[in-house]
XYZ file of N, CA and C in Angstrom:
213
model
N -1.349 18.184 5.519
C -1.719 16.855 5.053
C -2.746 16.279 6.023
N -3.847 15.795 5.494
C -4.914 15.182 6.266
C -4.669 13.668 6.267
N -3.834 13.174 7.201
C -3.348 11.800 7.177
C -4.346 10.772 7.669
N -4.224 9.605 7.051
C -4.931 8.413 7.482
C -4.012 7.251 7.147
N -4.423 6.046 7.511
C -3.601 4.884 7.183
C -4.474 3.744 6.687
N -3.843 2.862 5.929
C -4.477 1.648 5.433
C -3.488 0.518 5.659
N -4.006 -0.673 5.944
C -3.154 -1.830 6.230
C -3.635 -3.073 5.487
N -3.687 -3.018 4.153
C -4.149 -4.207 3.436
C -3.150 -5.357 3.533
N -3.660 -6.565 3.453
C -2.837 -7.766 3.399
C -2.832 -8.243 1.959
N -1.648 -8.519 1.439
C -1.508 -8.997 0.070
C -0.839 -10.369 0.111
N -1.603 -11.448 -0.081
C -1.074 -12.806 0.062
C 0.102 -13.145 -0.850
N 0.273 -12.413 -1.953
C 1.346 -12.726 -2.892
C 2.695 -12.129 -2.508
N 2.773 -11.399 -1.412
C 4.060 -10.867 -0.954
C 4.873 -12.032 -0.398
N 6.055 -12.258 -0.986
C 6.816 -13.436 -0.583
C 8.275 -13.161 -0.240
N 8.808 -12.005 -0.640
C 10.251 -11.824 -0.468
C 10.634 -10.348 -0.424
N 11.910 -10.119 -0.254
C 12.429 -8.770 -0.205
C 12.238 -8.007 -1.506
N 12.258 -8.721 -2.627
C 12.032 -8.070 -3.921
C 10.599 -7.557 -4.005
N 9.660 -8.338 -3.514
C 8.258 -7.905 -3.470
C 8.142 -6.647 -2.621
N 8.777 -6.668 -1.467
C 8.765 -5.537 -0.536
C 9.284 -4.279 -1.226
N 10.444 -4.377 -1.866
C 11.049 -3.224 -2.538
C 10.176 -2.714 -3.671
N 9.593 -3.633 -4.418
C 8.733 -3.256 -5.540
C 7.501 -2.482 -5.063
N 6.839 -3.006 -4.054
C 5.625 -2.366 -3.528
C 5.961 -1.018 -2.908
N 6.972 -0.986 -2.061
C 7.330 0.271 -1.395
C 7.718 1.339 -2.408
N 8.502 0.971 -3.413
C 8.924 1.934 -4.418
C 7.777 2.432 -5.276
N 6.927 1.522 -5.694
C 5.816 1.904 -6.565
C 4.803 2.765 -5.831
N 4.367 2.336 -4.663
C 3.353 3.106 -3.940
C 3.885 4.449 -3.447
N 5.166 4.514 -3.113
C 5.746 5.771 -2.639
C 5.684 6.861 -3.706
N 5.621 6.458 -4.972
C 5.569 7.442 -6.055
C 4.148 7.920 -6.357
N 3.163 7.327 -5.713
C 1.761 7.736 -5.912
C 1.495 9.069 -5.221
N 0.675 9.925 -5.818
C 0.325 11.189 -5.172
C -0.375 10.953 -3.828
N 0.027 11.716 -2.837
C -0.624 11.663 -1.531
C -0.077 10.631 -0.573
N 0.936 9.873 -0.981
C 1.495 8.842 -0.115
C 2.612 9.438 0.736
N 2.499 9.273 2.039
C 3.515 9.771 2.951
C 4.559 8.725 3.279
N 4.107 7.470 3.491
C 5.023 6.395 3.877
C 4.410 5.053 3.512
N 5.262 4.120 3.085
C 4.837 2.749 2.788
C 5.825 1.808 3.450
N 5.306 0.853 4.218
C 6.141 -0.154 4.866
C 5.514 -1.520 4.628
N 6.301 -2.444 4.104
C 5.810 -3.800 3.835
C 6.450 -4.753 4.832
N 5.616 -5.575 5.468
C 6.091 -6.618 6.373
C 5.921 -7.950 5.639
N 7.037 -8.545 5.210
C 6.949 -9.782 4.432
C 6.465 -10.968 5.273
N 6.693 -10.942 6.576
C 6.250 -12.044 7.440
C 4.727 -12.109 7.539
N 4.097 -10.951 7.676
C 2.631 -10.924 7.812
C 1.932 -10.614 6.489
N 2.742 -10.242 5.478
C 2.227 -9.863 4.152
C 1.312 -8.640 4.222
N 1.593 -7.791 5.183
C 0.789 -6.587 5.394
C 1.528 -5.368 4.858
N 0.762 -4.480 4.235
C 1.309 -3.238 3.696
C 0.736 -2.085 4.521
N 1.602 -1.349 5.196
C 1.178 -0.196 6.001
C 1.389 1.050 5.152
N 0.300 1.771 4.878
C 0.360 2.941 4.014
C -0.181 4.147 4.773
N 0.639 5.178 4.881
C 0.215 6.453 5.448
C -0.054 7.363 4.252
N -1.248 7.929 4.188
C -1.609 8.707 3.006
C -2.438 9.931 3.377
N -2.533 10.836 2.427
C -3.328 12.051 2.567
C -4.730 11.768 2.021
N -5.724 11.826 2.894
C -7.114 11.513 2.514
C -7.648 12.439 1.425
N -7.062 13.613 1.303
C -7.533 14.565 0.307
C -6.975 14.266 -1.081
N -5.954 13.399 -1.167
C -5.325 13.115 -2.456
C -5.554 11.697 -2.961
N -5.875 10.776 -2.077
C -6.096 9.396 -2.509
C -7.053 8.727 -1.521
N -7.349 7.462 -1.766
C -8.308 6.741 -0.922
C -7.852 5.295 -0.741
N -8.403 4.615 0.269
C -8.065 3.195 0.445
C -8.417 2.372 -0.792
N -9.505 2.722 -1.450
C -9.911 1.997 -2.657
C -8.869 2.149 -3.760
N -8.359 3.360 -3.928
C -7.330 3.607 -4.944
C -6.049 2.864 -4.593
N -5.694 2.832 -3.330
C -4.482 2.129 -2.909
C -4.614 0.629 -3.148
N -5.765 0.069 -2.854
C -6.011 -1.353 -3.101
C -5.959 -1.655 -4.599
N -6.536 -0.755 -5.404
C -6.509 -0.925 -6.859
C -5.069 -0.881 -7.371
N -4.279 0.031 -6.831
C -2.877 0.151 -7.267
C -2.086 -1.097 -6.902
N -2.323 -1.658 -5.732
C -1.661 -2.915 -5.371
C -1.999 -4.008 -6.383
N -3.248 -4.086 -6.783
C -3.655 -5.073 -7.786
C -2.959 -4.811 -9.114
N -2.898 -3.546 -9.516
C -2.270 -3.182 -10.787
C -0.805 -3.596 -10.847
N -0.100 -3.548 -9.728
C 1.321 -3.889 -9.733
C 1.571 -5.372 -9.411
N 0.497 -6.144 -9.309
C 0.642 -7.589 -9.170
C 0.512 -8.165 -7.782
N 0.026 -7.368 -6.835
C -0.137 -7.826 -5.458
C -1.549 -7.541 -4.968
N -2.538 -8.235 -5.525
C -3.927 -7.947 -5.125
C -4.145 -8.208 -3.636
N -4.756 -7.249 -2.953
C -5.012 -7.426 -1.519
C -6.133 -8.422 -1.266
N -6.052 -9.061 -0.103
C -7.123 -9.968 0.318
C -8.391 -9.169 0.569
N -9.542 -9.784 0.329
C -10.805 -9.061 0.562
C -11.019 -8.725 2.024
């Protein structure tokens, strides 16, 4: 696995349910190694395989599930 990480901030993250939803959804994406959501900072830490996905795709997926990342 050719690992990299992304740390987008999603202002709409507000609670534990948001955390569980994001972690569960992104973890099922191809190439995702680990997803950790910090509800206090609204930051999503994503460890991924650069050969299977990209930061742009991860940001798009966050938007698709209702948590658009800050620019």
